[in-house]
mmCIF file of C-alpha atoms in Angstrom:
data_model
loop_
_atom_site.group_PDB
_atom_site.id
_atom_site.type_symbol
_atom_site.label_atom_id
_atom_site.label_comp_id
_atom_site.label_asym_id
_atom_site.label_seq_id
_atom_site.Cartn_x
_atom_site.Cartn_y
_atom_site.Cartn_z
ATOM 1 C CA UNK A 1455 46.617 96.963 84.990
ATOM 2 C CA UNK A 1456 44.991 99.777 86.933
ATOM 3 C CA UNK A 1457 41.207 100.095 87.132
ATOM 4 C CA UNK A 1458 39.295 103.271 87.949
ATOM 5 C CA UNK A 1459 35.933 103.265 89.757
ATOM 6 C CA UNK A 1460 33.954 106.517 89.834
ATOM 7 C CA UNK A 1461 31.033 106.898 92.214
ATOM 8 C CA UNK A 1462 28.067 109.229 91.738
ATOM 9 C CA UNK A 1463 27.565 112.688 93.170
ATOM 10 C CA UNK A 1464 26.145 115.098 90.589
ATOM 11 C CA UNK A 1465 27.950 118.430 90.468
ATOM 12 C CA UNK A 1466 30.494 117.082 92.943
ATOM 13 C CA UNK A 1467 31.993 115.161 90.005
ATOM 14 C CA UNK A 1468 34.354 118.122 89.508
ATOM 15 C CA UNK A 1469 36.219 116.810 92.576
ATOM 16 C CA UNK A 1470 36.567 113.449 90.827
ATOM 17 C CA UNK A 1471 37.783 115.001 87.589
ATOM 18 C CA UNK A 1472 40.507 117.020 89.319
ATOM 19 C CA UNK A 1473 41.679 114.025 91.378
ATOM 20 C CA UNK A 1474 41.928 111.918 88.212
ATOM 21 C CA UNK A 1475 43.865 114.675 86.450
ATOM 22 C CA UNK A 1476 46.412 114.692 89.273
ATOM 23 C CA UNK A 1477 46.625 110.891 89.224
ATOM 24 C CA UNK A 1478 47.261 111.001 85.473
ATOM 25 C CA UNK A 1479 50.082 113.471 86.068
ATOM 26 C CA UNK A 1480 51.577 110.956 88.536
ATOM 27 C CA UNK A 1481 51.606 108.259 85.864
ATOM 28 C CA UNK A 1482 48.363 106.383 86.465
ATOM 29 C CA UNK A 1483 46.945 104.765 83.315
ATOM 30 C CA UNK A 1484 43.607 102.955 83.248
ATOM 31 C CA UNK A 1485 42.867 99.612 81.656
ATOM 32 C CA UNK A 1486 39.167 99.811 82.521
ATOM 33 C CA UNK A 1487 36.882 102.503 83.979
ATOM 34 C CA UNK A 1488 33.501 101.897 85.621
ATOM 35 C CA UNK A 1489 31.173 104.691 86.659
ATOM 36 C CA UNK A 1490 27.649 105.460 87.737
ATOM 37 C CA UNK A 1491 25.804 108.764 87.597
ATOM 38 C CA UNK A 1492 28.304 111.618 87.217
ATOM 39 C CA UNK A 1493 31.025 108.981 87.466
ATOM 40 C CA UNK A 1494 29.750 107.571 84.168
ATOM 41 C CA UNK A 1495 29.972 111.016 82.550
ATOM 42 C CA UNK A 1496 33.540 111.472 83.741
ATOM 43 C CA UNK A 1497 34.362 107.917 82.636
ATOM 44 C CA UNK A 1498 33.013 108.519 79.128
ATOM 45 C CA UNK A 1499 35.131 111.620 78.621
ATOM 46 C CA UNK A 1500 38.292 110.048 80.064
ATOM 47 C CA UNK A 1501 37.869 106.879 78.005
ATOM 48 C CA UNK A 1502 37.632 108.908 74.792
ATOM 49 C CA UNK A 1503 40.814 110.856 75.578
ATOM 50 C CA UNK A 1504 39.072 114.146 76.340
ATOM 51 C CA UNK A 1505 40.699 115.030 79.650
ATOM 52 C CA UNK A 1506 41.221 118.703 78.762
ATOM 53 C CA UNK A 1507 37.714 119.062 77.388
ATOM 54 C CA UNK A 1508 36.308 117.463 80.542
ATOM 55 C CA UNK A 1509 38.200 120.018 82.615
ATOM 56 C CA UNK A 1510 36.738 122.841 80.518
ATOM 57 C CA UNK A 1511 33.193 121.447 80.786
ATOM 58 C CA UNK A 1512 33.448 121.377 84.572
ATOM 59 C CA UNK A 1513 34.928 124.872 84.684
ATOM 60 C CA UNK A 1514 32.250 126.473 82.513
ATOM 61 C CA UNK A 1515 29.038 124.509 83.189
ATOM 62 C CA UNK A 1516 26.416 126.225 85.335
ATOM 63 C CA UNK A 1517 23.020 124.949 86.476
ATOM 64 C CA UNK A 1518 21.072 125.910 83.282
ATOM 65 C CA UNK A 1519 23.686 124.055 81.186
ATOM 66 C CA UNK A 1520 22.782 120.796 82.943
ATOM 67 C CA UNK A 1521 19.112 120.907 83.954
ATOM 68 C CA UNK A 1522 16.052 123.113 84.050
ATOM 69 C CA UNK A 1523 12.820 123.265 85.994
ATOM 70 C CA UNK A 1524 12.370 122.918 89.722
ATOM 71 C CA UNK A 1525 9.741 122.327 92.354
ATOM 72 C CA UNK A 1526 6.770 124.660 91.968
ATOM 73 C CA UNK A 1527 3.016 124.432 92.320
ATOM 74 C CA UNK A 1528 2.712 123.775 88.582
ATOM 75 C CA UNK A 1529 5.410 121.085 88.637
ATOM 76 C CA UNK A 1530 3.802 119.514 91.706
ATOM 77 C CA UNK A 1531 0.496 119.379 89.795
ATOM 78 C CA UNK A 1532 2.243 117.792 86.805
ATOM 79 C CA UNK A 1533 3.853 115.204 89.071
ATOM 80 C CA UNK A 1534 0.497 114.430 90.682
ATOM 81 C CA UNK A 1535 -1.216 114.149 87.275
ATOM 82 C CA UNK A 1536 1.607 112.001 85.896
ATOM 83 C CA UNK A 1537 2.511 114.258 82.970
ATOM 84 C CA UNK A 1538 5.942 114.791 84.560
ATOM 85 C CA UNK A 1539 8.032 112.217 86.400
ATOM 86 C CA UNK A 1540 10.739 114.389 87.889
ATOM 87 C CA UNK A 1541 11.409 117.727 89.537
ATOM 88 C CA UNK A 1542 13.912 118.727 86.848
ATOM 89 C CA UNK A 1543 14.353 118.097 83.130
ATOM 90 C CA UNK A 1544 17.769 116.951 81.881
ATOM 91 C CA UNK A 1545 17.476 117.994 78.217
ATOM 92 C CA UNK A 1546 20.457 120.392 78.519
ATOM 93 C CA UNK A 1547 22.613 117.532 79.804
ATOM 94 C CA UNK A 1548 21.571 115.309 76.906
ATOM 95 C CA UNK A 1549 22.581 118.085 74.500
ATOM 96 C CA UNK A 1550 26.006 118.287 76.158
ATOM 97 C CA UNK A 1551 26.456 114.509 75.924
ATOM 98 C CA UNK A 1552 25.481 114.519 72.248
ATOM 99 C CA UNK A 1553 28.009 117.255 71.533
ATOM 100 C CA UNK A 1554 30.925 115.852 73.532
ATOM 101 C CA UNK A 1555 30.695 112.056 73.531
ATOM 102 C CA UNK A 1556 31.231 109.633 70.660
ATOM 103 C CA UNK A 1557 31.569 106.018 71.878
ATOM 104 C CA UNK A 1558 33.435 105.114 68.699
ATOM 105 C CA UNK A 1559 36.392 107.190 69.964
ATOM 106 C CA UNK A 1560 36.730 104.959 73.046
ATOM 107 C CA UNK A 1561 40.314 104.055 73.945
ATOM 108 C CA UNK A 1562 39.672 102.415 77.356
ATOM 109 C CA UNK A 1563 37.061 99.762 78.179
ATOM 110 C CA UNK A 1564 34.211 101.624 79.893
ATOM 111 C CA UNK A 1565 31.229 100.415 81.921
ATOM 112 C CA UNK A 1566 28.159 102.526 82.666
ATOM 113 C CA UNK A 1567 25.836 101.239 85.393
ATOM 114 C CA UNK A 1568 22.060 101.705 85.134
ATOM 115 C CA UNK A 1569 18.989 100.274 86.852
ATOM 116 C CA UNK A 1570 15.968 98.878 85.003
ATOM 117 C CA UNK A 1571 12.626 100.194 86.223
ATOM 118 C CA UNK A 1572 10.810 97.092 84.965
ATOM 119 C CA UNK A 1573 12.944 94.543 86.825
ATOM 120 C CA UNK A 1574 14.893 96.608 89.367
ATOM 121 C CA UNK A 1575 18.078 94.913 88.124
ATOM 122 C CA UNK A 1576 21.458 96.604 87.888
ATOM 123 C CA UNK A 1577 22.559 96.555 84.232
ATOM 124 C CA UNK A 1578 26.064 97.086 82.881
ATOM 125 C CA UNK A 1579 26.533 98.817 79.533
ATOM 126 C CA UNK A 1580 30.005 98.077 78.140
ATOM 127 C CA UNK A 1581 31.881 100.191 75.609
ATOM 128 C CA UNK A 1582 35.066 98.563 74.301
ATOM 129 C CA UNK A 1583 37.838 100.044 72.144
ATOM 130 C CA UNK A 1584 38.009 99.160 68.445
ATOM 131 C CA UNK A 1585 34.287 98.374 68.327
ATOM 132 C CA UNK A 1586 31.560 100.142 66.348
ATOM 133 C CA UNK A 1587 28.561 101.466 68.270
ATOM 134 C CA UNK A 1588 25.315 103.270 67.559
ATOM 135 C CA UNK A 1589 26.375 106.609 69.043
ATOM 136 C CA UNK A 1590 22.827 107.767 69.748
ATOM 137 C CA UNK A 1591 21.987 104.581 71.665
ATOM 138 C CA UNK A 1592 25.189 104.694 73.725
ATOM 139 C CA UNK A 1593 24.540 108.321 74.622
ATOM 140 C CA UNK A 1594 21.128 107.325 75.948
ATOM 141 C CA UNK A 1595 22.725 104.632 78.112
ATOM 142 C CA UNK A 1596 25.057 107.303 79.457
ATOM 143 C CA UNK A 1597 22.168 109.692 80.122
ATOM 144 C CA UNK A 1598 20.283 106.880 81.887
ATOM 145 C CA UNK A 1599 23.173 106.388 84.297
ATOM 146 C CA UNK A 1600 22.753 110.010 85.434
ATOM 147 C CA UNK A 1601 18.953 109.896 85.819
ATOM 148 C CA UNK A 1602 18.591 110.250 89.590
ATOM 149 C CA UNK A 1603 15.023 109.115 90.387
ATOM 150 C CA UNK A 1604 12.563 111.931 91.142
ATOM 151 C CA UNK A 1605 15.263 114.514 90.397
ATOM 152 C CA UNK A 1606 15.541 113.625 86.676
ATOM 153 C CA UNK A 1607 13.225 111.626 84.402
ATOM 154 C CA UNK A 1608 13.992 107.986 83.557
ATOM 155 C CA UNK A 1609 15.530 107.301 80.142
ATOM 156 C CA UNK A 1610 13.590 105.072 77.760
ATOM 157 C CA UNK A 1611 15.692 102.545 75.832
ATOM 158 C CA UNK A 1612 13.698 100.064 73.780
ATOM 159 C CA UNK A 1613 10.679 98.922 75.766
ATOM 160 C CA UNK A 1614 12.256 99.562 79.188
ATOM 161 C CA UNK A 1615 13.127 102.646 81.209
ATOM 162 C CA UNK A 1616 16.354 103.095 83.128
ATOM 163 C CA UNK A 1617 17.631 105.281 85.952
ATOM 164 C CA UNK A 1618 20.872 106.087 87.766
ATOM 165 C CA UNK A 1619 22.984 102.994 88.436
ATOM 166 C CA UNK A 1620 23.855 104.447 91.818
ATOM 167 C CA UNK A 1621 20.405 103.410 93.035
ATOM 168 C CA UNK A 1622 21.738 99.845 93.300
ATOM 169 C CA UNK A 1623 25.507 100.233 93.041
ATOM 170 C CA UNK A 1624 26.904 103.614 94.108
ATOM 171 C CA UNK A 1625 30.505 102.340 93.908
ATOM 172 C CA UNK A 1626 30.638 99.797 91.030
ATOM 173 C CA UNK A 1627 33.645 97.881 92.323
ATOM 174 C CA UNK A 1628 32.306 94.535 91.126
ATOM 175 C CA UNK A 1629 32.180 95.840 87.544
ATOM 176 C CA UNK A 1630 35.986 95.973 87.243
ATOM 177 C CA UNK A 1631 36.955 92.893 89.275
ATOM 178 C CA UNK A 1632 36.484 90.447 86.320
ATOM 179 C CA UNK A 1633 39.255 92.347 84.496
ATOM 180 C CA UNK A 1634 41.645 91.301 87.308
ATOM 181 C CA UNK A 1635 43.498 94.588 87.663
ATOM 182 C CA UNK A 1636 46.546 94.874 89.879
ATOM 183 C CA UNK A 1637 45.127 97.984 91.513
ATOM 184 C CA UNK A 1638 41.608 99.432 91.839
ATOM 185 C CA UNK A 1639 41.404 103.177 92.406
ATOM 186 C CA UNK A 1640 38.074 104.381 93.777
ATOM 187 C CA UNK A 1641 37.216 108.084 93.718
ATOM 188 C CA UNK A 1642 34.093 109.009 95.669
ATOM 189 C CA UNK A 1643 32.447 112.392 96.203
ATOM 190 C CA UNK A 1644 31.400 111.809 99.808
ATOM 191 C CA UNK A 1645 33.577 111.919 102.934
ATOM 192 C CA UNK A 1646 33.689 109.191 105.555
ATOM 193 C CA UNK A 1647 30.130 109.066 106.966
ATOM 194 C CA UNK A 1648 29.502 111.076 110.109
ATOM 195 C CA UNK A 1649 26.505 110.935 112.472
ATOM 196 C CA UNK A 1650 23.654 113.181 111.358
ATOM 197 C CA UNK A 1651 23.622 116.415 113.307
ATOM 198 C CA UNK A 1652 20.449 117.757 114.879
ATOM 199 C CA UNK A 1653 19.356 120.804 112.881
ATOM 200 C CA UNK A 1654 16.236 122.878 112.762
ATOM 201 C CA UNK A 1655 13.982 122.115 109.763
ATOM 202 C CA UNK A 1656 14.991 123.956 106.590
ATOM 203 C CA UNK A 1657 12.596 122.544 104.006
ATOM 204 C CA UNK A 1658 11.647 119.193 102.562
ATOM 205 C CA UNK A 1659 14.148 119.240 99.669
ATOM 206 C CA UNK A 1660 17.135 120.246 101.785
ATOM 207 C CA UNK A 1661 16.218 117.817 104.555
ATOM 208 C CA UNK A 1662 15.860 115.029 102.004
ATOM 209 C CA UNK A 1663 19.225 115.905 100.472
ATOM 210 C CA UNK A 1664 20.939 115.706 103.869
ATOM 211 C CA UNK A 1665 19.462 112.281 104.575
ATOM 212 C CA UNK A 1666 20.321 111.015 101.059
ATOM 213 C CA UNK A 1667 23.899 112.256 101.367
ATOM 214 C CA UNK A 1668 24.307 110.417 104.674
ATOM 215 C CA UNK A 1669 22.898 107.212 103.191
ATOM 216 C CA UNK A 1670 25.154 107.384 100.134
ATOM 217 C CA UNK A 1671 28.250 107.965 102.263
ATOM 218 C CA UNK A 1672 27.346 104.954 104.403
ATOM 219 C CA UNK A 1673 26.792 102.727 101.333
ATOM 220 C CA UNK A 1674 30.088 103.785 99.780
ATOM 221 C CA UNK A 1675 31.996 103.100 102.976
ATOM 222 C CA UNK A 1676 30.328 99.672 103.375
ATOM 223 C CA UNK A 1677 31.337 98.759 99.807
ATOM 224 C CA UNK A 1678 34.944 99.653 100.549
ATOM 225 C CA UNK A 1679 34.947 97.666 103.796
ATOM 226 C CA UNK A 1680 33.445 94.685 101.909
ATOM 227 C CA UNK A 1681 36.279 94.616 99.358
ATOM 228 C CA UNK A 1682 38.913 95.062 102.048
ATOM 229 C CA UNK A 1683 37.421 92.137 103.965
ATOM 230 C CA UNK A 1684 37.472 89.922 100.849
ATOM 231 C CA UNK A 1685 41.096 90.931 100.233
ATOM 232 C CA UNK A 1686 41.940 89.945 103.795
ATOM 233 C CA UNK A 1687 40.295 86.523 103.431
ATOM 234 C CA UNK A 1688 42.087 85.809 100.145
ATOM 235 C CA UNK A 1689 45.477 86.864 101.526
ATOM 236 C CA UNK A 1690 45.028 84.785 104.694
ATOM 237 C CA UNK A 1691 44.069 81.746 102.619
ATOM 238 C CA UNK A 1692 47.064 82.179 100.311
ATOM 239 C CA UNK A 1693 49.373 82.432 103.326
ATOM 240 C CA UNK A 1694 47.979 79.077 104.495
ATOM 241 C CA UNK A 1695 48.462 77.449 101.094
ATOM 242 C CA UNK A 1696 44.739 77.515 100.233
ATOM 243 C CA UNK A 1697 43.252 78.908 97.022
ATOM 244 C CA UNK A 1698 39.778 80.408 97.349
ATOM 245 C CA UNK A 1699 37.621 80.099 94.230
ATOM 246 C CA UNK A 1700 34.675 82.022 92.841
ATOM 247 C CA UNK A 1701 31.455 80.038 93.401
ATOM 248 C CA UNK A 1702 30.055 80.928 89.970
ATOM 249 C CA UNK A 1703 32.877 79.785 87.669
ATOM 250 C CA UNK A 1704 35.494 78.240 89.984
ATOM 251 C CA UNK A 1705 38.174 80.732 88.989
ATOM 252 C CA UNK A 1706 40.750 81.542 91.696
ATOM 253 C CA UNK A 1707 39.988 84.621 93.744
ATOM 254 C CA UNK A 1708 42.749 87.192 93.996
ATOM 255 C CA UNK A 1709 43.327 90.188 96.199
ATOM 256 C CA UNK A 1710 43.504 93.666 94.738
ATOM 257 C CA UNK A 1711 45.445 96.674 95.836
ATOM 258 C CA UNK A 1712 42.718 99.149 96.742
ATOM 259 C CA UNK A 1713 43.358 102.881 96.662
ATOM 260 C CA UNK A 1714 40.495 104.948 98.036
ATOM 261 C CA UNK A 1715 40.339 108.694 97.445
ATOM 262 C CA UNK A 1716 37.518 110.626 99.074
ATOM 263 C CA UNK A 1717 37.039 114.239 100.134
ATOM 264 C CA UNK A 1718 37.802 115.354 103.671
ATOM 265 C CA UNK A 1719 34.724 117.567 103.755
ATOM 266 C CA UNK A 1720 31.152 117.877 102.610
ATOM 267 C CA UNK A 1721 31.236 119.075 98.987
ATOM 268 C CA UNK A 1722 27.751 120.561 99.063
ATOM 269 C CA UNK A 1723 24.720 119.925 96.894
ATOM 270 C CA UNK A 1724 25.016 117.684 93.877
ATOM 271 C CA UNK A 1725 22.812 120.158 92.003
ATOM 272 C CA UNK A 1726 25.055 123.177 92.644
ATOM 273 C CA UNK A 1727 27.130 123.887 89.518
ATOM 274 C CA UNK A 1728 28.086 127.415 90.577
ATOM 275 C CA UNK A 1729 31.629 128.707 90.051
ATOM 276 C CA UNK A 1730 32.087 129.049 93.804
ATOM 277 C CA UNK A 1731 31.144 125.384 94.357
ATOM 278 C CA UNK A 1732 33.398 124.288 91.481
ATOM 279 C CA UNK A 1733 36.401 126.147 92.895
ATOM 280 C CA UNK A 1734 35.795 124.737 96.382
ATOM 281 C CA UNK A 1735 35.662 121.161 95.044
ATOM 282 C CA UNK A 1736 38.807 121.556 92.954
ATOM 283 C CA UNK A 1737 40.614 122.961 95.988
ATOM 284 C CA UNK A 1738 39.374 120.020 98.068
ATOM 285 C CA UNK A 1739 40.751 117.601 95.449
ATOM 286 C CA UNK A 1740 44.141 119.294 95.489
ATOM 287 C CA UNK A 1741 44.319 119.134 99.295
ATOM 288 C CA UNK A 1742 43.464 115.439 99.315
ATOM 289 C CA UNK A 1743 46.117 114.693 96.708
ATOM 290 C CA UNK A 1744 48.824 116.374 98.755
ATOM 291 C CA UNK A 1745 48.844 113.468 101.204
ATOM 292 C CA UNK A 1746 50.016 109.878 100.549
ATOM 293 C CA UNK A 1747 47.460 107.684 98.814
ATOM 294 C CA UNK A 1748 45.894 104.934 100.932
#
């Protein structure tokens, strides 16, 4: 079985979608998909067999189709007063989710990752094939996985509020490991982390975005190195005739073939849904997929 893990990245998810399309053309078929943030959105569409519709959504969606608002004196006053909890509103995105996603059409086990604001815990929301779901509730779980703190408002579900699962788990590798796939394919939207370059100040939002991007790239890379290290330990133990076991339930640990696909370049702002940015990200995906997978 092959498992797909989709990291976050906002508008840069078009890179993910094109990479997955090319993998599908090569014969990859997923037994389970886990995603956070935009990775959850891509996962939901793929799991319900809407690959072509997902491609069209990415091709045609512009900024107003996803969010509205922005930082202004009035919004700053609302944030200070507490009547608003984010710089942008994500009502247009919720409308898109409601139109496109029905969890009852799920063909592949899907996991959306969210974070509880009351406990700070990472929470998995599972959608399994051949199971009946409250579509409205599942759509809210999906919206919650995209709710980047400060950028978008938290999503209320029951008595709790939830935000983007990428806050705690930007690459949800651990979500698919219990399914014991033969191969885990991870598609990120950030390149290998590079040292921050010294630049003249450009503004608080852009400076913050640069720092956040660097942090996310570092977290993603650390997650990958962690799984590779575990694989190495398991393989060395097996070569010595020793079986390592999971401390929680004593099941044997196994190594996984890990395929990591990440862009070679900075894909720009996660809030930029322009046609130019879309075309650049699709081209970046096609260049990456021209080389052997590693």
